[in-house]
CSV table of C-alpha atoms in Angstrom, one decimal:
chain,number,residue,atom,x,y,z
A,1,MET,CA,76.5,-76.9,-38.9
A,2,THR,CA,73.6,-78.6,-37.0
A,3,GLU,CA,74.0,-81.3,-34.8
A,4,GLU,CA,73.2,-84.6,-35.7
A,5,LYS,CA,71.3,-86.6,-33.9
A,6,THR,CA,69.9,-90.3,-34.1
A,7,ILE,CA,66.4,-90.8,-33.3
A,8,GLU,CA,65.1,-94.8,-32.5
A,9,SER,CA,62.0,-95.6,-34.2
A,10,ASN,CA,60.5,-96.8,-30.8
A,11,GLN,CA,61.1,-93.3,-29.6
A,12,LEU,CA,58.7,-92.2,-32.3
A,13,ASP,CA,54.9,-91.2,-31.7
A,14,HIS,CA,53.0,-93.3,-34.4
A,15,SER,CA,49.4,-92.6,-33.2
A,16,LEU,CA,50.5,-88.8,-33.5
A,17,ARG,CA,49.4,-88.4,-36.9
A,18,TYR,CA,46.0,-90.1,-36.2
A,19,GLU,CA,45.5,-88.1,-33.2
A,20,ILE,CA,45.7,-84.8,-35.2
A,21,SER,CA,43.8,-86.2,-38.9
A,22,GLU,CA,40.6,-87.3,-36.8
A,23,LYS,CA,39.8,-84.3,-35.5
A,24,VAL,CA,37.4,-82.3,-37.9
A,25,GLY,CA,39.2,-80.0,-40.3
A,26,ALA,CA,42.7,-81.9,-40.6
A,27,LYS,CA,41.6,-84.9,-42.3
A,28,SER,CA,43.8,-84.1,-45.1
A,29,LEU,CA,47.1,-84.2,-43.0
A,30,LEU,CA,47.9,-87.8,-44.6
A,31,LYS,CA,47.5,-86.6,-47.8
A,32,CYS,CA,50.8,-84.3,-47.5
A,33,ILE,CA,53.4,-84.7,-50.7
A,34,GLN,CA,56.0,-82.4,-49.0
A,35,CYS,CA,56.0,-80.0,-51.9
A,36,GLY,CA,56.7,-77.2,-49.6
A,37,VAL,CA,54.0,-74.6,-51.0
A,38,CYS,CA,53.1,-73.9,-47.5
A,39,SER,CA,56.4,-72.9,-46.6
A,40,SER,CA,57.2,-71.1,-49.6
A,41,GLY,CA,54.5,-68.8,-49.1
A,42,CYS,CA,54.6,-68.7,-45.1
A,43,THR,CA,54.3,-64.9,-43.6
A,44,VAL,CA,56.7,-66.1,-40.7
A,45,SER,CA,59.0,-68.2,-42.6
A,46,GLU,CA,61.9,-66.3,-41.7
A,47,TYR,CA,61.5,-66.0,-38.1
A,48,ILE,CA,61.0,-69.9,-37.7
A,49,ASP,CA,63.4,-73.0,-36.4
A,50,LEU,CA,61.2,-75.4,-38.6
A,51,GLN,CA,59.6,-74.6,-41.7
A,52,PRO,CA,56.1,-75.4,-42.3
A,53,HIS,CA,56.2,-78.8,-44.8
A,54,ARG,CA,58.9,-79.8,-41.9
A,55,VAL,CA,56.5,-79.5,-39.4
A,56,VAL,CA,54.2,-81.7,-41.4
A,57,ALA,CA,57.1,-84.3,-42.2
A,58,SER,CA,57.9,-84.1,-38.3
A,59,LEU,CA,54.3,-85.0,-37.8
A,60,LEU,CA,53.7,-87.5,-40.1
A,61,LEU,CA,56.9,-89.2,-38.8
A,62,GLY,CA,56.0,-89.1,-34.9
A,63,LEU,CA,58.7,-86.8,-33.9
A,64,LYS,CA,56.7,-85.0,-31.7
A,65,ASP,CA,59.4,-83.6,-29.4
A,66,ILE,CA,61.2,-81.9,-32.0
A,67,ILE,CA,57.5,-79.9,-33.3
A,68,LEU,CA,57.0,-79.0,-29.8
A,69,GLU,CA,60.2,-77.9,-29.1
A,70,SER,CA,60.3,-75.5,-32.3
A,71,ASN,CA,59.1,-72.0,-32.0
A,72,ALA,CA,57.1,-72.9,-35.4
A,73,ILE,CA,53.8,-73.5,-33.7
A,74,TRP,CA,53.1,-70.6,-31.7
A,75,THR,CA,54.8,-67.9,-34.5
A,76,CYS,CA,52.2,-68.5,-36.9
A,77,SER,CA,50.6,-65.2,-37.9
A,78,LEU,CA,47.4,-67.2,-38.7
A,79,CYS,CA,47.7,-65.5,-42.4
A,80,HIS,CA,46.3,-69.3,-43.7
A,81,ARG,CA,48.5,-68.6,-46.6
A,82,CYS,CA,50.0,-72.3,-46.9
A,83,THR,CA,46.1,-73.6,-46.3
A,84,GLU,CA,44.8,-71.9,-49.0
A,85,ARG,CA,47.9,-72.8,-51.3
A,86,CYS,CA,48.0,-76.3,-50.7
A,87,PRO,CA,47.9,-78.4,-54.0
A,88,LYS,CA,46.5,-81.5,-51.8
A,89,GLY,CA,44.1,-79.2,-49.6
A,90,VAL,CA,46.2,-79.6,-46.3
A,91,ASP,CA,44.7,-77.1,-43.6
A,92,TYR,CA,48.3,-76.5,-42.1
A,93,SER,CA,47.1,-73.6,-40.2
A,94,PHE,CA,44.3,-75.9,-38.2
A,95,ILE,CA,46.6,-78.6,-37.9
A,96,LEU,CA,49.5,-76.0,-36.4
A,97,ALA,CA,46.2,-75.2,-34.0
A,98,LEU,CA,45.8,-78.9,-32.9
A,99,LEU,CA,49.4,-78.9,-32.3
A,100,ARG,CA,49.3,-75.9,-30.4
A,101,ASN,CA,46.2,-77.4,-28.1
A,102,ILE,CA,48.8,-80.3,-27.7
A,103,ALA,CA,51.3,-78.1,-26.1
A,104,SER,CA,48.9,-76.5,-24.3
A,105,LYS,CA,47.8,-80.0,-23.0
A,106,GLU,CA,51.0,-80.4,-21.7
A,107,GLY,CA,50.9,-77.2,-19.7
A,108,LYS,CA,53.1,-75.4,-22.4
A,109,ILE,CA,51.1,-72.3,-23.1
A,110,PRO,CA,53.2,-69.0,-23.7
A,111,ILE,CA,51.5,-66.4,-21.0
A,112,GLU,CA,50.5,-64.1,-24.0
A,113,TYR,CA,48.1,-67.0,-25.1
A,114,SER,CA,47.3,-68.0,-21.6
A,115,SER,CA,46.2,-64.6,-20.5
A,116,THR,CA,43.5,-64.0,-23.4
A,117,VAL,CA,41.5,-67.2,-21.9
A,118,GLU,CA,42.1,-65.6,-18.6
A,119,THR,CA,40.4,-62.3,-19.4
A,120,ILE,CA,37.4,-64.1,-21.1
A,121,SER,CA,36.8,-66.2,-18.3
A,122,GLU,CA,36.4,-63.6,-16.2
A,123,ASN,CA,35.3,-61.1,-18.6
A,124,GLY,CA,33.4,-62.7,-21.5
A,125,PHE,CA,35.2,-60.5,-23.9
A,126,VAL,CA,39.0,-60.4,-24.5
A,127,VAL,CA,38.5,-57.0,-23.3
A,128,PRO,CA,38.3,-56.3,-19.3
A,129,TYR,CA,34.8,-55.1,-19.0
A,130,THR,CA,33.6,-55.8,-15.3
A,131,GLY,CA,32.9,-53.3,-12.4
A,132,ARG,CA,34.2,-49.3,-12.9
A,133,MET,CA,36.2,-50.2,-16.3
A,134,LYS,CA,32.5,-51.2,-17.6
A,135,ASN,CA,30.6,-47.9,-16.3
A,136,THR,CA,33.6,-46.0,-17.5
A,137,ILE,CA,33.2,-47.9,-21.4
A,138,ASN,CA,29.5,-47.8,-21.1
A,139,ARG,CA,29.4,-43.7,-20.0
A,140,ARG,CA,31.5,-43.5,-23.2
A,141,ARG,CA,29.1,-45.3,-25.2
A,142,GLU,CA,26.2,-43.2,-23.8
A,143,LYS,CA,28.1,-40.0,-24.8
A,144,MET,CA,28.4,-41.5,-28.6
A,145,GLY,CA,24.3,-42.6,-28.5
A,146,LEU,CA,25.6,-46.5,-28.5
A,147,PRO,CA,23.3,-49.1,-26.6
A,148,GLU,CA,25.4,-50.7,-23.5
A,149,VAL,CA,26.8,-53.8,-24.1
A,150,SER,CA,25.2,-56.6,-22.5
A,151,SER,CA,27.6,-59.0,-20.4
A,152,PRO,CA,27.4,-62.8,-21.0
A,153,ASP,CA,26.4,-65.4,-18.0
A,154,LEU,CA,30.0,-65.8,-16.6
A,155,ASP,CA,29.0,-69.2,-15.2
A,156,GLU,CA,27.9,-70.3,-19.1
A,157,ILE,CA,30.9,-69.3,-19.9
A,158,ASN,CA,33.2,-70.8,-17.6
A,159,TYR,CA,30.9,-74.0,-17.5
A,160,ILE,CA,32.2,-74.4,-21.4
A,161,LEU,CA,35.6,-73.8,-20.6
A,162,LYS,CA,35.5,-76.5,-17.7
A,163,GLU,CA,33.9,-78.9,-20.1
A,164,THR,CA,36.0,-78.5,-22.7
A,165,GLY,CA,38.9,-79.5,-20.5
A,166,LEU,CA,40.5,-75.4,-19.7
A,167,GLY,CA,39.4,-75.7,-16.0
A,168,ASN,CA,42.7,-76.7,-14.6
A,169,LEU,CA,44.2,-73.9,-16.8
A,170,MET,CA,42.1,-71.4,-15.0
A,171,LYS,CA,42.7,-73.2,-11.8
A,172,LYS,CA,46.4,-73.3,-12.5
A,173,SER,CA,46.9,-69.7,-13.0
A,174,LYS,CA,44.8,-69.0,-10.1
A,175,GLU,CA,47.3,-70.9,-7.6
A,176,ASP,CA,50.2,-69.2,-9.6
A,177,GLU,CA,48.8,-65.6,-8.4
A,178,ASP,CA,48.2,-67.0,-4.9
B,1,MET,CA,9.7,-55.2,-54.2
B,2,LYS,CA,12.6,-54.7,-51.7
B,3,ILE,CA,12.9,-56.5,-49.2
B,4,LYS,CA,14.2,-55.0,-46.2
B,5,MET,CA,17.3,-56.6,-44.6
B,6,LYS,CA,17.3,-57.7,-40.9
B,7,PHE,CA,20.6,-59.0,-38.9
B,8,ALA,CA,21.2,-60.1,-35.6
B,9,LEU,CA,24.3,-57.8,-35.1
B,10,PHE,CA,27.4,-59.5,-33.3
B,11,LEU,CA,29.7,-56.9,-31.7
B,12,GLY,CA,32.5,-58.8,-30.4
B,13,CYS,CA,34.9,-57.2,-28.1
B,14,THR,CA,37.7,-54.8,-29.4
B,15,ILE,CA,35.4,-52.6,-31.1
B,16,PRO,CA,32.3,-51.9,-29.1
B,17,LEU,CA,34.6,-51.9,-25.9
B,18,LYS,CA,38.1,-50.5,-27.5
B,19,TYR,CA,37.0,-48.6,-30.3
B,20,PRO,CA,33.0,-47.2,-30.3
B,21,HIS,CA,33.8,-44.8,-33.0
B,22,LEU,CA,34.2,-47.5,-35.5
B,23,GLU,CA,31.0,-49.3,-34.3
B,24,SER,CA,29.5,-45.8,-34.6
B,25,ALA,CA,30.4,-45.5,-38.4
B,26,PHE,CA,29.2,-49.1,-39.0
B,27,ARG,CA,25.9,-48.1,-37.4
B,28,GLU,CA,25.5,-44.9,-39.5
B,29,VAL,CA,26.0,-46.6,-42.5
B,30,SER,CA,23.7,-49.7,-42.1
B,31,ARG,CA,20.7,-46.9,-40.8
B,32,ILE,CA,21.2,-44.8,-44.3
B,33,MET,CA,21.2,-48.5,-46.2
B,34,ASP,CA,18.3,-49.5,-44.4
B,35,ILE,CA,19.7,-52.5,-42.4
B,36,GLU,CA,18.0,-52.9,-39.6
B,37,LEU,CA,20.4,-54.3,-36.8
B,38,GLU,CA,19.6,-56.6,-33.8
B,39,GLU,CA,21.2,-56.5,-30.9
B,40,MET,CA,22.1,-60.2,-29.4
B,41,LYS,CA,21.9,-59.9,-26.0
B,42,GLY,CA,24.1,-62.4,-23.6
B,43,ALA,CA,26.7,-63.2,-26.7
B,44,SER,CA,30.3,-63.2,-25.5
B,45,CYS,CA,33.8,-62.9,-27.3
B,46,CYS,CA,33.6,-65.0,-30.7
B,47,PRO,CA,36.1,-66.1,-29.0
B,48,GLU,CA,39.3,-64.5,-31.2
B,49,PRO,CA,40.7,-67.0,-33.0
B,50,VAL,CA,44.4,-67.0,-32.0
B,51,SER,CA,44.2,-68.0,-28.2
B,52,LEU,CA,41.4,-69.6,-27.6
B,53,GLN,CA,41.6,-71.9,-30.9
B,54,SER,CA,45.2,-72.5,-30.2
B,55,ILE,CA,44.6,-73.9,-26.6
B,56,ASN,CA,41.8,-75.7,-27.0
B,57,VAL,CA,39.5,-76.2,-30.3
B,58,ASP,CA,36.5,-77.8,-28.3
B,59,ALA,CA,36.2,-75.0,-26.2
B,60,TRP,CA,36.9,-72.8,-29.3
B,61,MET,CA,34.0,-74.1,-30.9
B,62,THR,CA,31.4,-74.4,-28.3
B,63,LEU,CA,32.2,-70.8,-27.2
B,64,GLY,CA,31.3,-70.1,-30.9
B,65,ALA,CA,28.4,-72.2,-31.2
B,66,ARG,CA,26.6,-70.9,-28.1
B,67,ASN,CA,27.0,-67.2,-29.9
B,68,LEU,CA,25.6,-68.7,-32.8
B,69,ALA,CA,22.7,-70.2,-31.1
B,70,ILE,CA,21.6,-66.7,-29.6
B,71,ALA,CA,21.4,-65.9,-33.4
B,72,GLU,CA,19.5,-68.9,-34.2
B,73,LYS,CA,16.9,-68.4,-31.3
B,74,MET,CA,16.7,-64.9,-32.7
B,75,GLY,CA,15.8,-66.1,-36.4
B,76,MET,CA,18.3,-64.2,-38.2
B,77,ASP,CA,21.5,-64.4,-39.8
B,78,VAL,CA,24.9,-62.8,-38.1
B,79,LEU,CA,26.3,-59.4,-39.5
B,80,THR,CA,29.9,-59.0,-38.3
B,81,ILE,CA,31.8,-56.4,-37.8
B,82,CYS,CA,35.2,-57.5,-37.8
B,83,SER,CA,37.3,-60.4,-39.2
B,84,GLY,CA,38.4,-62.1,-36.4
B,85,CYS,CA,34.5,-62.6,-35.5
B,86,TYR,CA,33.7,-63.4,-38.9
B,87,GLU,CA,36.5,-66.0,-39.3
B,88,THR,CA,35.8,-67.7,-35.9
B,89,LEU,CA,31.7,-67.6,-36.7
B,90,LYS,CA,31.8,-68.8,-40.1
B,91,THR,CA,34.9,-71.8,-39.4
B,92,VAL,CA,32.7,-72.9,-36.4
B,93,LYS,CA,29.4,-73.3,-38.6
B,94,VAL,CA,31.1,-74.9,-41.5
B,95,LEU,CA,33.5,-77.6,-39.4
B,96,LEU,CA,30.1,-78.2,-37.7
B,97,GLY,CA,28.0,-79.0,-40.7
B,98,ARG,CA,31.0,-81.5,-41.5
B,99,ASP,CA,31.4,-83.6,-38.7
B,100,LYS,CA,28.2,-84.8,-36.7
B,101,LYS,CA,30.8,-86.4,-34.1
B,102,GLN,CA,32.3,-82.8,-33.3
B,103,PHE,CA,28.4,-81.4,-33.5
B,104,ASN,CA,27.1,-83.7,-30.3
B,105,LYS,CA,30.0,-82.9,-28.4
B,106,VAL,CA,29.3,-79.2,-28.9
B,107,ASN,CA,25.2,-79.7,-28.0
B,108,SER,CA,25.9,-81.9,-25.4
B,109,ILE,CA,27.8,-79.5,-23.6
B,110,LEU,CA,25.5,-76.5,-24.5
B,111,LYS,CA,22.8,-78.4,-23.5
B,112,ASN,CA,23.2,-78.3,-20.0
B,113,ILE,CA,23.4,-74.4,-19.9
B,114,GLY,CA,20.3,-73.9,-22.2
B,115,TYR,CA,21.3,-73.8,-25.3
B,116,GLU,CA,21.3,-75.6,-28.7
B,117,TYR,CA,23.5,-75.2,-32.2
B,118,LYS,CA,21.3,-76.2,-35.1
B,119,GLY,CA,23.2,-74.7,-37.8
B,120,THR,CA,20.5,-72.1,-39.2
B,121,SER,CA,21.6,-68.9,-39.3
B,122,ASN,CA,24.6,-68.1,-41.7
B,123,VAL,CA,27.1,-65.5,-40.9
B,124,PHE,CA,28.2,-62.2,-43.4
B,125,HIS,CA,31.1,-59.8,-42.3
B,126,PHE,CA,29.9,-56.3,-43.7
B,127,VAL,CA,31.8,-56.7,-46.7
B,128,GLU,CA,30.1,-59.4,-47.9
B,129,LEU,CA,26.9,-57.7,-47.6
B,130,PHE,CA,27.8,-54.4,-49.1
B,131,SER,CA,29.7,-55.8,-52.3
B,132,ARG,CA,26.8,-57.5,-53.6
B,133,LYS,CA,25.9,-56.0,-57.0
B,134,GLU,CA,22.2,-54.9,-55.5
B,135,MET,CA,24.2,-53.3,-52.6
B,136,LEU,CA,26.8,-51.4,-54.7
B,137,SER,CA,24.1,-49.8,-57.2
B,138,GLN,CA,22.2,-48.9,-53.6
B,139,LEU,CA,25.4,-47.4,-52.4
B,140,GLU,CA,25.6,-45.6,-55.5
B,141,GLU,CA,22.5,-43.7,-55.4
B,142,LYS,CA,23.1,-42.7,-52.1
B,143,VAL,CA,26.3,-41.3,-52.2
B,144,VAL,CA,25.8,-37.7,-51.7
B,145,LYS,CA,29.9,-36.5,-51.0
B,146,PRO,CA,31.6,-38.4,-53.8
B,147,LEU,CA,35.3,-39.6,-52.9
B,148,ASP,CA,36.5,-38.4,-56.4
B,149,ASP,CA,39.2,-37.0,-55.4
B,150,LEU,CA,41.0,-39.8,-53.3
B,151,ASN,CA,43.4,-42.9,-53.9
B,152,ILE,CA,42.6,-45.7,-51.9
B,153,ALA,CA,45.2,-48.8,-51.0
B,154,ALA,CA,42.2,-51.8,-49.4
B,155,HIS,CA,44.4,-53.7,-46.8
B,156,TYR,CA,41.7,-57.1,-47.0
B,157,GLY,CA,43.6,-58.7,-44.1
B,158,CYS,CA,44.0,-62.6,-44.1
B,159,HIS,CA,40.6,-63.7,-42.2
B,160,LEU,CA,38.1,-62.3,-44.3
B,161,ILE,CA,39.3,-64.2,-47.5
B,162,ARG,CA,41.1,-67.1,-46.2
B,163,PRO,CA,41.0,-70.4,-46.1
B,164,SER,CA,38.9,-69.6,-49.4
B,165,GLU,CA,37.6,-73.4,-48.5
B,166,ILE,CA,35.8,-72.2,-45.8
B,167,MET,CA,35.1,-68.7,-46.5
B,168,GLU,CA,33.9,-69.1,-49.6
B,169,PHE,CA,33.7,-65.2,-50.0
B,170,ASP,CA,36.1,-63.6,-52.7
B,171,ASP,CA,39.1,-64.5,-54.9
B,172,PRO,CA,41.7,-65.1,-52.4
B,173,GLU,CA,44.5,-64.3,-54.4
B,174,ARG,CA,42.9,-61.5,-55.8
B,175,PRO,CA,39.8,-60.1,-53.6
B,176,GLU,CA,38.1,-57.5,-55.4
B,177,THR,CA,35.0,-56.7,-53.1
B,178,MET,CA,36.6,-54.0,-51.0
B,179,ASP,CA,37.7,-52.1,-54.3
B,180,SER,CA,34.2,-52.7,-55.5
B,181,ILE,CA,32.7,-50.8,-52.6
B,182,LEU,CA,35.5,-47.9,-52.5
B,183,ASN,CA,34.7,-47.6,-56.2
B,184,VAL,CA,31.1,-47.1,-56.1
B,185,LEU,CA,31.8,-44.4,-53.4
B,186,GLY,CA,34.1,-42.7,-56.3
B,187,ALA,CA,37.2,-43.5,-54.8
B,188,ARG,CA,40.2,-45.0,-56.9
B,189,THR,CA,41.9,-47.9,-55.4
B,190,VAL,CA,45.4,-48.5,-56.4
B,191,ALA,CA,47.3,-51.5,-57.2
B,192,PHE,CA,50.4,-52.4,-54.9
B,193,ALA,CA,52.4,-55.7,-54.3
B,194,SER,CA,52.2,-56.1,-50.5
B,195,LYS,CA,48.4,-55.9,-51.4
B,196,LEU,CA,47.5,-59.3,-49.7
B,197,GLU,CA,50.1,-59.1,-46.9
B,198,CYS,CA,49.0,-59.8,-43.4
B,199,CYS,CA,49.1,-57.1,-40.4
B,200,GLY,CA,51.2,-59.4,-38.4
B,201,TYR,CA,48.5,-58.5,-35.6
B,202,CYS,CA,48.2,-62.4,-34.7
B,203,ALA,CA,51.5,-63.1,-34.4
B,204,ARG,CA,51.7,-62.1,-31.0
B,205,LEU,CA,54.8,-64.2,-29.6
B,206,ASN,CA,57.3,-62.3,-31.9
B,207,GLU,CA,56.8,-58.0,-32.4
B,208,ASP,CA,59.3,-58.1,-34.7
B,209,ILE,CA,57.1,-59.7,-37.4
B,210,GLY,CA,54.5,-57.1,-37.0
B,211,TYR,CA,57.0,-54.4,-37.3
B,212,ASP,CA,58.2,-55.7,-40.4
B,213,LEU,CA,55.0,-56.7,-42.0
B,214,VAL,CA,53.6,-52.8,-41.5
B,215,LYS,CA,57.2,-51.4,-42.9
B,216,GLN,CA,56.7,-53.3,-45.8
B,217,LYS,CA,53.2,-52.4,-46.6
B,218,VAL,CA,53.5,-48.2,-45.1
B,219,VAL,CA,56.8,-48.0,-46.7
B,220,GLU,CA,55.8,-49.1,-50.2
B,221,LEU,CA,52.6,-47.2,-50.4
B,222,VAL,CA,54.5,-44.3,-49.1
B,223,ASP,CA,57.0,-44.2,-52.2
B,224,LEU,CA,54.1,-45.1,-54.8
B,225,GLN,CA,54.2,-42.9,-57.6
B,226,SER,CA,50.6,-41.7,-57.1
B,227,PRO,CA,50.4,-41.2,-53.3
B,228,VAL,CA,47.3,-43.0,-51.4
B,229,ASP,CA,45.5,-40.6,-49.0
B,230,ALA,CA,45.1,-43.6,-46.9
B,231,MET,CA,44.7,-47.3,-46.0
B,232,VAL,CA,41.4,-49.2,-45.8
B,233,ALA,CA,40.7,-52.0,-43.4
B,234,VAL,CA,37.5,-53.9,-42.2
B,235,CYS,CA,38.9,-55.4,-39.0
B,236,PRO,CA,39.9,-53.4,-35.7
B,237,ALA,CA,43.3,-55.6,-35.3
B,238,CYS,CA,44.7,-54.8,-38.7
B,239,VAL,CA,43.3,-51.0,-38.3
B,240,SER,CA,45.2,-50.5,-34.9
B,241,GLN,CA,48.2,-52.3,-36.0
B,242,TYR,CA,48.9,-50.1,-38.9
B,243,ASP,CA,48.1,-46.9,-37.0
B,244,ARG,CA,50.1,-47.6,-33.6
B,245,LYS,CA,53.1,-49.7,-35.5
B,246,GLU,CA,53.2,-46.7,-38.3
B,247,ARG,CA,54.0,-44.0,-35.7
B,248,ILE,CA,56.5,-45.9,-33.9
B,249,LEU,CA,58.5,-46.8,-37.5
B,250,SER,CA,57.9,-42.9,-38.9
B,251,ARG,CA,60.5,-41.9,-35.9
B,252,LYS,CA,62.6,-45.6,-35.7
B,253,LEU,CA,63.2,-45.2,-39.6
B,254,ASP,CA,62.9,-41.1,-39.6
B,255,LYS,CA,60.7,-41.4,-42.7
B,256,ASN,CA,57.8,-39.8,-42.7
B,257,LEU,CA,54.9,-42.8,-42.7
B,258,ASP,CA,51.6,-40.4,-43.0
B,259,ILE,CA,49.4,-42.9,-44.2
B,260,PRO,CA,46.4,-42.8,-42.2
B,261,ILE,CA,44.2,-46.4,-41.9
B,262,LEU,CA,40.4,-46.1,-41.8
B,263,TYR,CA,37.8,-48.8,-41.0
B,264,LEU,CA,35.8,-49.0,-44.2
B,265,PRO,CA,32.5,-48.1,-43.0
B,266,GLU,CA,34.2,-44.4,-41.7
B,267,LEU,CA,34.6,-43.7,-45.2
B,268,MET,CA,31.5,-45.1,-46.4
B,269,ALA,CA,30.0,-42.9,-44.0
B,270,ILE,CA,31.7,-39.5,-45.4
B,271,ALA,CA,30.6,-40.5,-48.6
B,272,LEU,CA,27.0,-41.1,-47.6
B,273,GLY,CA,26.7,-38.1,-45.5
B,274,VAL,CA,27.7,-38.5,-42.1
B,275,SER,CA,28.7,-35.5,-40.3
B,276,THR,CA,32.4,-35.7,-39.3
B,277,GLU,CA,31.3,-34.5,-35.6
B,278,LYS,CA,29.4,-38.2,-35.5
B,279,LEU,CA,32.9,-40.0,-36.9
B,280,ASP,CA,35.9,-39.0,-34.2
B,281,LEU,CA,38.4,-39.1,-37.6
B,282,ASN,CA,41.2,-38.0,-35.4
B,283,LYS,CA,40.9,-40.8,-32.9
B,284,ARG,CA,43.9,-42.1,-34.3
B,285,SER,CA,47.8,-41.7,-34.2
B,286,VAL,CA,48.4,-41.2,-37.5
B,287,LYS,CA,45.7,-38.4,-38.2
B,288,PRO,CA,43.6,-38.0,-41.7
B,289,THR,CA,44.2,-34.2,-41.8
B,290,LYS,CA,45.2,-34.2,-45.6
B,291,LEU,CA,42.3,-36.2,-46.3
B,292,ILE,CA,39.6,-34.1,-44.2
B,293,ALA,CA,41.4,-30.9,-46.1
B,294,LYS,CA,41.1,-32.3,-49.6
B,295,LEU,CA,37.3,-33.5,-49.1
B,296,LYS,CA,36.4,-30.3,-47.6
B,297,ILE,CA,34.8,-32.0,-44.8
């Protein structure tokens, strides 16, 4: 049995639904009718503690902590079946991405995710491609008759990361290393 | 009159840096099909739809728009060879086309590093290209090694076809494009219950999900009445996920799981007469030994 918990209305985050639904791709959020199609077809439904339609209900009510504490937002396999089948056109998988964005802003990012961003920041790619690694890869490619892969300008990549607010994430992980 | 096709080739990261033999297969097929490919100098990771989109949608869109802006400057449409790249670049294009505010936000950042995103280049996955009616008949004409004896299971994966409202590519519940390509090469494609299931690669926090999904599909295929000679995918994540996990599951379950997973261009290349020396077909955990013997290649 789950423990019952009372949440006062003044503890709800009433702006959450608008914060999410104003973003391109998530405008349909407010149309949810709680039919549960998203949950019935969810690839990871047996692994999560809050089913997709319950995440949306919590989001509409402003139960931010319940959502951010559930494992539902980071367990998604990104199969997009929820979005595909929603009769009201709610793009649940994109809304979930925006919820992960909110968790990230609060510093709650699983290492499996933040490490990829670091790799992109350092290499421009999700695969290490600098120094000795770069030489090894290109020698292999040359043997196969494939052209060398050109590296992107990392200053440009990091400028974009910084301007979109990911500068702190990069800085923080550097500090953690030290 | 035949119009020559020319594309800006978006390689992404995983294929060129980790699995270049898959890129070779694709380039061989393009050469035979007379598709001209121009390298996209300075392109970065698409960026991949799992982590970057999850952490910051603005960064994801802006990096994606930077890649698209490179193709725009080349005056060409983009051709992707990975479903993750396809999803990112196409979704970014569609969403930026729908939202002027986001479009301006992205461009205000790009402007400072000398780029402008206009939205003039279209984004294609090679499956979309090769499954066009005229391309299918051209493919059929060029087959020199028909795959007549093969039974193939097509794995579409998720990002190629969903969400259809954005991808607008194939029937999301009953896709046919991959099957149609395999059929003109001469192969039979099988119907199976878990055909549209996800490979689980993107469920990064819990590896059990991946194992369960791979098990579901591979065990179903092994137990089919008419056995399949290979599973075929069009995304490097799906290819590596099945290849690696099938081998491990085989030991764990003490069951002989031996269905090789190939990247669609590899099978296309075989049918189009590319020599196996150029293809590195054994560069995988589950070797396509039986398939090679059956085709006598």
